[in-house]
PDB file of C-alpha atoms and ligand atoms in Angstrom:
ATOM      1  CA  UNK T   9     -11.700  12.432   5.113  1.00 87.00           C
ATOM      2  CA  UNK T  10     -15.352  13.283   4.504  1.00 92.00           C
ATOM      3  CA  UNK T  11     -14.598  14.389   0.946  1.00 93.00           C
ATOM      4  CA  UNK T  12     -12.572  11.284   0.187  1.00 95.00           C
ATOM      5  CA  UNK T  13     -15.394   9.106   1.574  1.00 94.00           C
ATOM      6  CA  UNK T  14     -17.897  10.930  -0.600  1.00 95.00           C
ATOM      7  CA  UNK T  15     -15.694  10.364  -3.657  1.00 95.00           C
ATOM      8  CA  UNK T  16     -15.284   6.688  -2.748  1.00 93.00           C
ATOM      9  CA  UNK T  17     -19.079   6.432  -2.509  1.00 94.00           C
ATOM     10  CA  UNK T  18     -19.512   8.090  -5.909  1.00 93.00           C
ATOM     11  CA  UNK T  19     -16.862   5.866  -7.486  1.00 90.00           C
ATOM     12  CA  UNK T  20     -19.107   2.825  -7.223  1.00 84.00           C
ATOM     13  CA  UNK T  21     -17.777  -0.452  -8.505  1.00 85.00           C
ATOM     14  CA  UNK T  22     -15.040   0.605 -10.926  1.00 84.00           C
ATOM     15  CA  UNK T  23     -11.772   2.531 -10.820  1.00 88.00           C
ATOM     16  CA  UNK T  24      -9.724   3.463  -7.793  1.00 92.00           C
ATOM     17  CA  UNK T  25      -9.149   6.410  -5.498  1.00 95.00           C
ATOM     18  CA  UNK T  26      -5.866   7.706  -4.056  1.00 96.00           C
ATOM     19  CA  UNK T  27      -5.637   9.999  -1.019  1.00 97.00           C
ATOM     20  CA  UNK T  28      -2.444  11.940  -0.236  1.00 97.00           C
ATOM     21  CA  UNK T  29      -1.714  14.061   2.823  1.00 97.00           C
ATOM     22  CA  UNK T  30       1.500  14.995   4.563  1.00 96.00           C
ATOM     23  CA  UNK T  31      -0.132  14.602   7.996  1.00 96.00           C
ATOM     24  CA  UNK T  32      -0.358  10.949   8.980  1.00 95.00           C
ATOM     25  CA  UNK T  33      -2.949  11.562  11.718  1.00 95.00           C
ATOM     26  CA  UNK T  34      -5.321  13.161   9.184  1.00 94.00           C
ATOM     27  CA  UNK T  35      -5.018  10.173   6.859  1.00 95.00           C
ATOM     28  CA  UNK T  36      -5.441   7.790   9.775  1.00 95.00           C
ATOM     29  CA  UNK T  37      -8.756   9.536  10.575  1.00 95.00           C
ATOM     30  CA  UNK T  38      -9.689   9.183   6.911  1.00 96.00           C
ATOM     31  CA  UNK T  39      -8.831   5.469   7.011  1.00 95.00           C
ATOM     32  CA  UNK T  40     -11.058   4.993  10.051  1.00 95.00           C
ATOM     33  CA  UNK T  41     -13.934   6.685   8.252  1.00 96.00           C
ATOM     34  CA  UNK T  42     -13.427   4.625   5.062  1.00 95.00           C
ATOM     35  CA  UNK T  43     -13.469   1.443   7.094  1.00 93.00           C
ATOM     36  CA  UNK T  44     -16.414   2.503   9.254  1.00 95.00           C
ATOM     37  CA  UNK T  45     -18.597   3.074   6.193  1.00 94.00           C
ATOM     38  CA  UNK T  46     -17.091   0.153   4.220  1.00 93.00           C
ATOM     39  CA  UNK T  47     -15.998   2.505   1.448  1.00 93.00           C
ATOM     40  CA  UNK T  48     -12.300   1.651   1.319  1.00 92.00           C
ATOM     41  CA  UNK T  49     -12.175  -1.311  -1.043  1.00 91.00           C
ATOM     42  CA  UNK T  50     -11.047   0.768  -4.024  1.00 91.00           C
ATOM     43  CA  UNK T  51      -8.978   3.306  -2.090  1.00 93.00           C
ATOM     44  CA  UNK T  52      -5.337   3.703  -1.124  1.00 94.00           C
ATOM     45  CA  UNK T  53      -3.873   6.306   1.202  1.00 96.00           C
ATOM     46  CA  UNK T  54      -0.339   7.694   1.083  1.00 96.00           C
ATOM     47  CA  UNK T  55       1.443   9.834   3.643  1.00 96.00           C
ATOM     48  CA  UNK T  56       3.452  11.957   1.236  1.00 96.00           C
ATOM     49  CA  UNK T  57       4.287  15.454   0.107  1.00 97.00           C
ATOM     50  CA  UNK T  58       1.675  16.444  -2.474  1.00 97.00           C
ATOM     51  CA  UNK T  59       4.120  18.806  -4.179  1.00 97.00           C
ATOM     52  CA  UNK T  60       6.277  15.888  -5.285  1.00 95.00           C
ATOM     53  CA  UNK T  61       4.041  12.787  -5.070  1.00 95.00           C
ATOM     54  CA  UNK T  62       4.464  10.882  -8.324  1.00 93.00           C
ATOM     55  CA  UNK T  63       2.803   7.495  -7.981  1.00 92.00           C
ATOM     56  CA  UNK T  64       0.297   6.755 -10.731  1.00 91.00           C
ATOM     57  CA  UNK T  65      -2.909   4.719 -10.502  1.00 88.00           C
ATOM     58  CA  UNK T  66      -2.559   0.982 -11.121  1.00 77.00           C
ATOM     59  CA  UNK T  67      -4.481  -1.020 -13.640  1.00 58.00           C
ATOM     60  CA  UNK T  68      -2.854  -4.423 -13.593  1.00 43.00           C
ATOM     61  CA  UNK T  69      -1.976  -7.195 -11.167  1.00 38.00           C
ATOM     62  CA  UNK T  70       1.635  -8.333 -11.286  1.00 40.00           C
ATOM     63  CA  UNK T  71       2.857 -10.039  -8.200  1.00 42.00           C
ATOM     64  CA  UNK T  72       2.909 -10.136  -4.390  1.00 51.00           C
ATOM     65  CA  UNK T  73       1.322  -7.585  -1.995  1.00 61.00           C
ATOM     66  CA  UNK T  74      -0.945  -9.283   0.500  1.00 62.00           C
ATOM     67  CA  UNK T  75      -4.324  -8.042   1.669  1.00 67.00           C
ATOM     68  CA  UNK T  76      -4.013  -4.960   3.873  1.00 67.00           C
ATOM     69  CA  UNK T  77      -4.228  -5.528   7.598  1.00 70.00           C
ATOM     70  CA  UNK T  78      -4.461  -3.022  10.446  1.00 70.00           C
ATOM     71  CA  UNK T  79      -1.702  -4.934  12.282  1.00 69.00           C
ATOM     72  CA  UNK T  80       1.698  -3.340  11.666  1.00 68.00           C
ATOM     73  CA  UNK T  81       4.848  -5.389  11.301  1.00 70.00           C
ATOM     74  CA  UNK T  82       7.608  -5.186  13.912  1.00 72.00           C
ATOM     75  CA  UNK T  83       9.802  -3.471  11.298  1.00 73.00           C
ATOM     76  CA  UNK T  84       7.157  -0.781  10.653  1.00 72.00           C
ATOM     77  CA  UNK T  85       6.669  -0.142  14.366  1.00 75.00           C
ATOM     78  CA  UNK T  86      10.429   0.297  14.860  1.00 77.00           C
ATOM     79  CA  UNK T  87      10.553   2.685  11.914  1.00 74.00           C
ATOM     80  CA  UNK T  88       7.806   4.952  13.328  1.00 72.00           C
ATOM     81  CA  UNK T  89       9.390   4.805  16.795  1.00 77.00           C
ATOM     82  CA  UNK T  90      12.631   6.082  15.281  1.00 78.00           C
ATOM     83  CA  UNK T  91      10.820   8.816  13.302  1.00 71.00           C
ATOM     84  CA  UNK T  92       8.980   9.941  16.452  1.00 71.00           C
ATOM     85  CA  UNK T  93      12.202  10.030  18.449  1.00 75.00           C
ATOM     86  CA  UNK T  94      13.792  12.124  15.699  1.00 72.00           C
ATOM     87  CA  UNK T  95      10.934  14.596  16.259  1.00 62.00           C
ATOM     88  CA  UNK T  96       9.215  14.586  12.863  1.00 51.00           C
ATOM     89  CA  UNK T  97       5.478  14.719  13.607  1.00 48.00           C
ATOM     90  CA  UNK T  98       4.399  15.250  10.008  1.00 50.00           C
ATOM     91  CA  UNK T  99       6.752  14.404   7.183  1.00 48.00           C
ATOM     92  CA  UNK T 100       8.008  10.830   6.989  1.00 48.00           C
ATOM     93  CA  UNK T 101      11.722  10.563   7.842  1.00 46.00           C
ATOM     94  CA  UNK T 102      12.539   9.838   4.212  1.00 52.00           C
ATOM     95  CA  UNK T 103      10.761  11.596   1.388  1.00 68.00           C
ATOM     96  CA  UNK T 104       9.466   8.251   0.117  1.00 81.00           C
ATOM     97  CA  UNK T 105       5.659   8.044   0.274  1.00 89.00           C
ATOM     98  CA  UNK T 106       4.290   5.750   2.979  1.00 89.00           C
ATOM     99  CA  UNK T 107       1.315   3.612   2.041  1.00 90.00           C
ATOM    100  CA  UNK T 108      -0.887   3.478   5.148  1.00 89.00           C
ATOM    101  CA  UNK T 109      -3.962   1.776   3.698  1.00 91.00           C
ATOM    102  CA  UNK T 110      -5.170  -0.016   0.587  1.00 91.00           C
ATOM    103  CA  UNK T 111      -8.472  -1.718  -0.075  1.00 90.00           C
ATOM    104  CA  UNK T 112      -8.889  -5.203  -1.468  1.00 88.00           C
ATOM    105  CA  UNK T 113      -9.987  -3.849  -4.882  1.00 87.00           C
ATOM    106  CA  UNK T 114      -7.567  -0.918  -5.014  1.00 88.00           C
ATOM    107  CA  UNK T 115      -5.514  -2.768  -7.604  1.00 83.00           C
ATOM    108  CA  UNK T 116      -2.565  -3.197  -5.235  1.00 86.00           C
ATOM    109  CA  UNK T 117      -3.160  -6.686  -3.864  1.00 83.00           C
ATOM    110  CA  UNK T 118      -0.802  -8.959  -5.728  1.00 80.00           C
ATOM    111  CA  UNK T 119       1.634  -6.221  -6.731  1.00 81.00           C
ATOM    112  CA  UNK T 120       5.237  -5.942  -5.653  1.00 76.00           C
ATOM    113  CA  UNK T 121       5.896  -3.050  -3.251  1.00 75.00           C
ATOM    114  CA  UNK T 122       8.735  -1.885  -5.450  1.00 74.00           C
ATOM    115  CA  UNK T 123       6.330  -1.596  -8.360  1.00 75.00           C
ATOM    116  CA  UNK T 124       3.651   0.228  -6.323  1.00 78.00           C
ATOM    117  CA  UNK T 125       6.049   2.853  -4.980  1.00 79.00           C
ATOM    118  CA  UNK T 126       7.682   3.408  -8.342  1.00 78.00           C
ATOM    119  CA  UNK T 127       7.809   7.173  -9.171  1.00 81.00           C
ATOM    120  CA  UNK T 128       6.455   8.154 -12.584  1.00 84.00           C
ATOM    121  CA  UNK T 129       7.636  10.521 -15.300  1.00 86.00           C
ATOM    122  CA  UNK T 130       5.579  13.431 -16.713  1.00 86.00           C
ATOM    123  CA  UNK T 131       5.201  11.614 -20.025  1.00 86.00           C
ATOM    124  CA  UNK T 132       3.882   8.475 -18.329  1.00 86.00           C
ATOM    125  CA  UNK T 133       1.321  10.549 -16.424  1.00 88.00           C
ATOM    126  CA  UNK T 134      -0.079  11.957 -19.679  1.00 90.00           C
ATOM    127  CA  UNK T 135      -1.032   8.470 -20.845  1.00 87.00           C
ATOM    128  CA  UNK T 136      -1.521   6.519 -17.601  1.00 88.00           C
ATOM    129  CA  UNK T 137      -2.182   9.282 -15.096  1.00 93.00           C
ATOM    130  CA  UNK T 138      -5.307  10.081 -13.094  1.00 96.00           C
ATOM    131  CA  UNK T 139      -8.651  10.902 -14.748  1.00 96.00           C
ATOM    132  CA  UNK T 140      -9.494  13.377 -11.982  1.00 97.00           C
ATOM    133  CA  UNK T 141      -7.515  15.170  -9.282  1.00 98.00           C
ATOM    134  CA  UNK T 142      -8.833  17.231  -6.375  1.00 98.00           C
ATOM    135  CA  UNK T 143      -6.333  19.680  -4.855  1.00 98.00           C
ATOM    136  CA  UNK T 144      -8.055  20.578  -1.590  1.00 97.00           C
ATOM    137  CA  UNK T 145      -5.236  22.949  -0.760  1.00 97.00           C
ATOM    138  CA  UNK T 146      -3.855  23.957   2.603  1.00 95.00           C
ATOM    139  CA  UNK T 147      -4.869  27.598   3.161  1.00 94.00           C
ATOM    140  CA  UNK T 148      -5.424  30.173   5.910  1.00 91.00           C
ATOM    141  CA  UNK T 149      -9.052  28.884   6.336  1.00 90.00           C
ATOM    142  CA  UNK T 150     -10.121  32.502   6.755  1.00 90.00           C
ATOM    143  CA  UNK T 151     -13.402  31.798   4.942  1.00 89.00           C
ATOM    144  CA  UNK T 152     -14.358  28.919   7.214  1.00 89.00           C
ATOM    145  CA  UNK T 153     -16.742  30.225   9.862  1.00 88.00           C
ATOM    146  CA  UNK T 154     -16.292  27.076  11.972  1.00 88.00           C
ATOM    147  CA  UNK T 155     -12.527  27.489  11.858  1.00 86.00           C
ATOM    148  CA  UNK T 156     -12.553  31.186  12.775  1.00 86.00           C
ATOM    149  CA  UNK T 157     -14.932  30.449  15.686  1.00 86.00           C
ATOM    150  CA  UNK T 158     -12.242  28.169  17.156  1.00 87.00           C
ATOM    151  CA  UNK T 159     -10.071  31.225  17.865  1.00 86.00           C
ATOM    152  CA  UNK T 160     -12.505  32.188  20.649  1.00 85.00           C
ATOM    153  CA  UNK T 161     -10.918  29.230  22.452  1.00 86.00           C
ATOM    154  CA  UNK T 162      -7.426  29.435  21.030  1.00 88.00           C
ATOM    155  CA  UNK T 163      -7.141  33.187  21.630  1.00 86.00           C
ATOM    156  CA  UNK T 164      -7.054  35.999  19.073  1.00 82.00           C
ATOM    157  CA  UNK T 165      -3.248  36.173  19.263  1.00 84.00           C
ATOM    158  CA  UNK T 166      -3.195  32.713  17.694  1.00 85.00           C
ATOM    159  CA  UNK T 167      -5.284  34.097  14.829  1.00 82.00           C
ATOM    160  CA  UNK T 168      -2.586  36.668  14.301  1.00 80.00           C
ATOM    161  CA  UNK T 169       0.095  33.980  14.174  1.00 80.00           C
ATOM    162  CA  UNK T 170      -1.765  31.417  12.074  1.00 77.00           C
ATOM    163  CA  UNK T 171      -3.958  33.449   9.727  1.00 78.00           C
ATOM    164  CA  UNK T 172      -2.712  37.013   9.481  1.00 78.00           C
ATOM    165  CA  UNK T 173       1.023  36.284   9.534  1.00 80.00           C
ATOM    166  CA  UNK T 174       2.526  37.625   6.295  1.00 79.00           C
ATOM    167  CA  UNK T 175       5.451  35.206   6.240  1.00 79.00           C
ATOM    168  CA  UNK T 176       3.213  32.167   6.692  1.00 79.00           C
ATOM    169  CA  UNK T 177       0.893  33.382   3.943  1.00 81.00           C
ATOM    170  CA  UNK T 178       3.888  33.818   1.623  1.00 85.00           C
ATOM    171  CA  UNK T 179       4.941  30.216   2.244  1.00 91.00           C
ATOM    172  CA  UNK T 180       1.373  29.057   1.727  1.00 93.00           C
ATOM    173  CA  UNK T 181       1.174  30.649  -1.719  1.00 95.00           C
ATOM    174  CA  UNK T 182       4.293  28.751  -2.704  1.00 96.00           C
ATOM    175  CA  UNK T 183       2.799  25.523  -1.317  1.00 97.00           C
ATOM    176  CA  UNK T 184      -0.542  26.059  -3.078  1.00 98.00           C
ATOM    177  CA  UNK T 185       1.134  26.613  -6.424  1.00 98.00           C
ATOM    178  CA  UNK T 186       3.302  23.540  -5.804  1.00 98.00           C
ATOM    179  CA  UNK T 187       0.293  21.348  -4.971  1.00 98.00           C
ATOM    180  CA  UNK T 188      -1.633  22.574  -8.006  1.00 98.00           C
ATOM    181  CA  UNK T 189       1.351  22.128 -10.324  1.00 98.00           C
ATOM    182  CA  UNK T 190       2.092  18.601  -9.158  1.00 97.00           C
ATOM    183  CA  UNK T 191      -1.576  17.584  -9.109  1.00 98.00           C
ATOM    184  CA  UNK T 192      -1.816  18.720 -12.726  1.00 98.00           C
ATOM    185  CA  UNK T 193       1.326  16.765 -13.622  1.00 97.00           C
ATOM    186  CA  UNK T 194      -0.352  13.572 -12.406  1.00 96.00           C
ATOM    187  CA  UNK T 195      -3.382  14.017 -14.697  1.00 97.00           C
ATOM    188  CA  UNK T 196      -3.705  12.102 -17.933  1.00 95.00           C
ATOM    189  CA  UNK T 197      -4.330  14.120 -21.081  1.00 96.00           C
ATOM    190  CA  UNK T 198      -8.018  15.050 -21.164  1.00 97.00           C
ATOM    191  CA  UNK T 199      -8.289  14.637 -17.400  1.00 97.00           C
ATOM    192  CA  UNK T 200      -9.648  17.334 -15.112  1.00 98.00           C
ATOM    193  CA  UNK T 201      -8.466  18.895 -11.861  1.00 98.00           C
ATOM    194  CA  UNK T 202     -10.318  20.913  -9.241  1.00 98.00           C
ATOM    195  CA  UNK T 203      -8.372  23.400  -7.109  1.00 98.00           C
ATOM    196  CA  UNK T 204     -10.220  24.594  -4.032  1.00 98.00           C
ATOM    197  CA  UNK T 205      -9.547  26.504  -0.836  1.00 97.00           C
ATOM    198  CA  UNK T 206     -11.668  27.793   2.026  1.00 96.00           C
ATOM    199  CA  UNK T 207      -9.931  31.176   1.908  1.00 94.00           C
ATOM    200  CA  UNK T 208     -11.600  34.366   0.729  1.00 94.00           C
ATOM    201  CA  UNK T 209      -8.359  36.050  -0.332  1.00 94.00           C
ATOM    202  CA  UNK T 210      -7.540  36.776  -3.970  1.00 96.00           C
ATOM    203  CA  UNK T 211      -3.890  35.870  -3.275  1.00 95.00           C
ATOM    204  CA  UNK T 212      -4.663  32.223  -2.426  1.00 96.00           C
ATOM    205  CA  UNK T 213      -7.233  31.799  -5.167  1.00 97.00           C
ATOM    206  CA  UNK T 214      -7.300  33.871  -8.360  1.00 98.00           C
ATOM    207  CA  UNK T 215      -3.604  34.786  -8.115  1.00 97.00           C
ATOM    208  CA  UNK T 216      -2.560  31.146  -7.738  1.00 98.00           C
ATOM    209  CA  UNK T 217      -4.770  30.193 -10.708  1.00 98.00           C
ATOM    210  CA  UNK T 218      -3.345  33.038 -12.792  1.00 98.00           C
ATOM    211  CA  UNK T 219       0.262  32.148 -11.995  1.00 98.00           C
ATOM    212  CA  UNK T 220      -0.381  28.493 -12.730  1.00 98.00           C
ATOM    213  CA  UNK T 221      -2.078  29.227 -16.082  1.00 98.00           C
ATOM    214  CA  UNK T 222       0.746  31.517 -17.155  1.00 98.00           C
ATOM    215  CA  UNK T 223       3.230  28.652 -16.750  1.00 98.00           C
ATOM    216  CA  UNK T 224       1.120  25.787 -18.128  1.00 98.00           C
ATOM    217  CA  UNK T 225      -0.106  26.252 -21.697  1.00 97.00           C
ATOM    218  CA  UNK T 226      -1.632  22.759 -21.580  1.00 97.00           C
ATOM    219  CA  UNK T 227      -4.016  23.862 -18.791  1.00 98.00           C
ATOM    220  CA  UNK T 228      -7.360  25.481 -19.532  1.00 98.00           C
ATOM    221  CA  UNK T 229     -10.126  26.549 -17.166  1.00 98.00           C
ATOM    222  CA  UNK T 230     -13.402  24.651 -17.565  1.00 98.00           C
ATOM    223  CA  UNK T 231     -16.885  25.943 -16.835  1.00 97.00           C
ATOM    224  CA  UNK T 232     -18.502  24.056 -13.974  1.00 96.00           C
ATOM    225  CA  UNK T 233     -21.905  23.426 -15.538  1.00 92.00           C
ATOM    226  CA  UNK T 234     -24.006  22.355 -12.523  1.00 92.00           C
ATOM    227  CA  UNK T 235     -23.003  25.639 -10.864  1.00 93.00           C
ATOM    228  CA  UNK T 236     -25.696  27.418 -12.887  1.00 93.00           C
ATOM    229  CA  UNK T 237     -28.130  26.315 -10.200  1.00 93.00           C
ATOM    230  CA  UNK T 238     -25.785  26.697  -7.218  1.00 95.00           C
ATOM    231  CA  UNK T 239     -25.989  29.684  -4.842  1.00 94.00           C
ATOM    232  CA  UNK T 240     -22.560  31.061  -5.733  1.00 96.00           C
ATOM    233  CA  UNK T 241     -21.003  33.829  -7.776  1.00 96.00           C
ATOM    234  CA  UNK T 242     -18.196  34.078 -10.297  1.00 97.00           C
ATOM    235  CA  UNK T 243     -14.661  34.441  -8.961  1.00 97.00           C
ATOM    236  CA  UNK T 244     -12.377  37.196 -10.230  1.00 98.00           C
ATOM    237  CA  UNK T 245     -11.446  35.001 -13.205  1.00 98.00           C
ATOM    238  CA  UNK T 246     -14.179  33.779 -15.523  1.00 97.00           C
ATOM    239  CA  UNK T 247     -15.273  30.141 -14.898  1.00 98.00           C
ATOM    240  CA  UNK T 248     -13.983  30.164 -11.304  1.00 98.00           C
ATOM    241  CA  UNK T 249     -16.544  30.159  -8.477  1.00 98.00           C
ATOM    242  CA  UNK T 250     -16.831  31.741  -5.066  1.00 98.00           C
ATOM    243  CA  UNK T 251     -19.136  30.857  -2.198  1.00 97.00           C
ATOM    244  CA  UNK T 252     -19.426  33.229   0.747  1.00 95.00           C
ATOM    245  CA  UNK T 253     -21.814  33.875   3.643  1.00 93.00           C
ATOM    246  CA  UNK T 254     -23.601  36.770   1.888  1.00 93.00           C
ATOM    247  CA  UNK T 255     -24.143  35.036  -1.480  1.00 94.00           C
ATOM    248  CA  UNK T 256     -24.460  31.437  -0.453  1.00 94.00           C
ATOM    249  CA  UNK T 257     -25.267  31.362   3.270  1.00 93.00           C
ATOM    250  CA  UNK T 258     -22.249  29.083   3.613  1.00 93.00           C
ATOM    251  CA  UNK T 259     -18.639  29.465   4.660  1.00 95.00           C
ATOM    252  CA  UNK T 260     -16.226  30.821   2.078  1.00 95.00           C
ATOM    253  CA  UNK T 261     -15.066  28.530  -0.693  1.00 97.00           C
ATOM    254  CA  UNK T 262     -13.176  29.025  -3.959  1.00 98.00           C
ATOM    255  CA  UNK T 263     -13.312  26.502  -6.806  1.00 98.00           C
ATOM    256  CA  UNK T 264     -11.481  26.347 -10.141  1.00 98.00           C
ATOM    257  CA  UNK T 265     -11.650  23.444 -12.586  1.00 98.00           C
ATOM    258  CA  UNK T 266      -8.953  22.771 -15.196  1.00 98.00           C
ATOM    259  CA  UNK T 267      -8.602  20.382 -18.082  1.00 98.00           C
ATOM    260  CA  UNK T 268      -5.272  19.024 -19.377  1.00 97.00           C
ATOM    261  CA  UNK T 269      -5.124  19.585 -23.134  1.00 97.00           C
TER     262      UNK T 269
HETATM  263  C1  SAM B 327      -7.767  22.148   3.629  1.00 60.80           C
HETATM  264  S1  SAM B 327      -7.046  20.720   4.336  1.00 60.80           S
HETATM  265  C2  SAM B 327      -7.873  19.482   3.422  1.00 60.80           C
HETATM  266  C3  SAM B 327      -7.879  18.195   4.112  1.00 60.80           C
HETATM  267  C4  SAM B 327      -8.788  17.111   3.563  1.00 60.80           C
HETATM  268  N1  SAM B 327      -9.033  17.254   2.152  1.00 60.80           N
HETATM  269  C5  SAM B 327     -10.056  17.082   4.343  1.00 60.80           C
HETATM  270  O1  SAM B 327     -11.095  17.417   3.797  1.00 60.80           O
HETATM  271  O2  SAM B 327     -10.005  16.732   5.525  1.00 60.80           O
HETATM  272  C6  SAM B 327      -5.428  20.765   3.680  1.00 60.80           C
HETATM  273  C7  SAM B 327      -4.609  19.526   3.964  1.00 60.80           C
HETATM  274  O3  SAM B 327      -3.375  19.680   3.271  1.00 60.80           O
HETATM  275  C8  SAM B 327      -2.410  18.957   4.002  1.00 60.80           C
HETATM  276  N2  SAM B 327      -1.081  19.384   3.529  1.00 60.80           N
HETATM  277  C9  SAM B 327      -0.359  20.467   3.867  1.00 60.80           C
HETATM  278  N3  SAM B 327       0.802  20.492   3.202  1.00 60.80           N
HETATM  279  C10 SAM B 327       0.823  19.406   2.396  1.00 60.80           C
HETATM  280  C11 SAM B 327       1.756  18.861   1.483  1.00 60.80           C
HETATM  281  N4  SAM B 327       2.914  19.456   1.205  1.00 60.80           N
HETATM  282  N5  SAM B 327       1.436  17.706   0.866  1.00 60.80           N
HETATM  283  C12 SAM B 327       0.270  17.067   1.111  1.00 60.80           C
HETATM  284  N6  SAM B 327      -0.654  17.538   1.972  1.00 60.80           N
HETATM  285  C13 SAM B 327      -0.383  18.687   2.607  1.00 60.80           C
HETATM  286  C14 SAM B 327      -2.715  19.279   5.450  1.00 60.80           C
HETATM  287  O4  SAM B 327      -2.184  18.300   6.305  1.00 60.80           O
HETATM  288  C15 SAM B 327      -4.250  19.286   5.426  1.00 60.80           C
HETATM  289  O5  SAM B 327      -4.760  18.038   5.827  1.00 60.80           O
END
């Protein structure tokens, strides 16, 4: 939520911002923050799977969505009741994205729902896709000092289950590659994407980048110019960056920036 708010702040008075997360409670926290700091006018938030999300930004007004309100309709409340009873805490009961917030200048007011939730094709994304995408990927968080400190409370056995578990890490690599691949699909030609994690492992960072590049000839790594004055070092692949406690006096962070050719 903090990153999305920062982006909304940087956006200023043009364009729009789209947030996607599979966890509704995380997006709800983000919505609260956007509203608290009055930064949500140009934003929209979708509960959806980022590996398949395919809704493009909107540029035109066509029809009939009303201004967003925090009050939910009876129909919506019944739908979430049913989903809760079915025991799905995270993913919506259907794979259709759920729009949980949109600001008055997000470009959605006046549109028909059908039009807003319309999935796009790869070709359409190349011309009318996003200018910039941030894939702040799910990871083991092993580089986050704050996160690791929490295991003092949760117990070190939980660390074993959540961070060191080989099977979970294997699934995560698949998820990370899926999020990066789909995020890239949504970019317009010439647009740029940042992939980041707070893991220190090569598997979740350089290896994911390498695998992605080998399958996407239209993707090229970009040098992050302002990094010349940042307290970080190069990652294992040229143009990627790593922050860590020893080099940067920060938690661990990996960053790679791509352009779509
Ligand atoms: C490192 S956190 C980043 C969260 C957010 N950017 C922030 O700063 O609070 C990774 C996020 O990915 C979300 N996530 C996990 N699997 C996902 C998926 N398949 N699609 C979309 N989001 C997913 C998690 O719910 C989590 O909020």
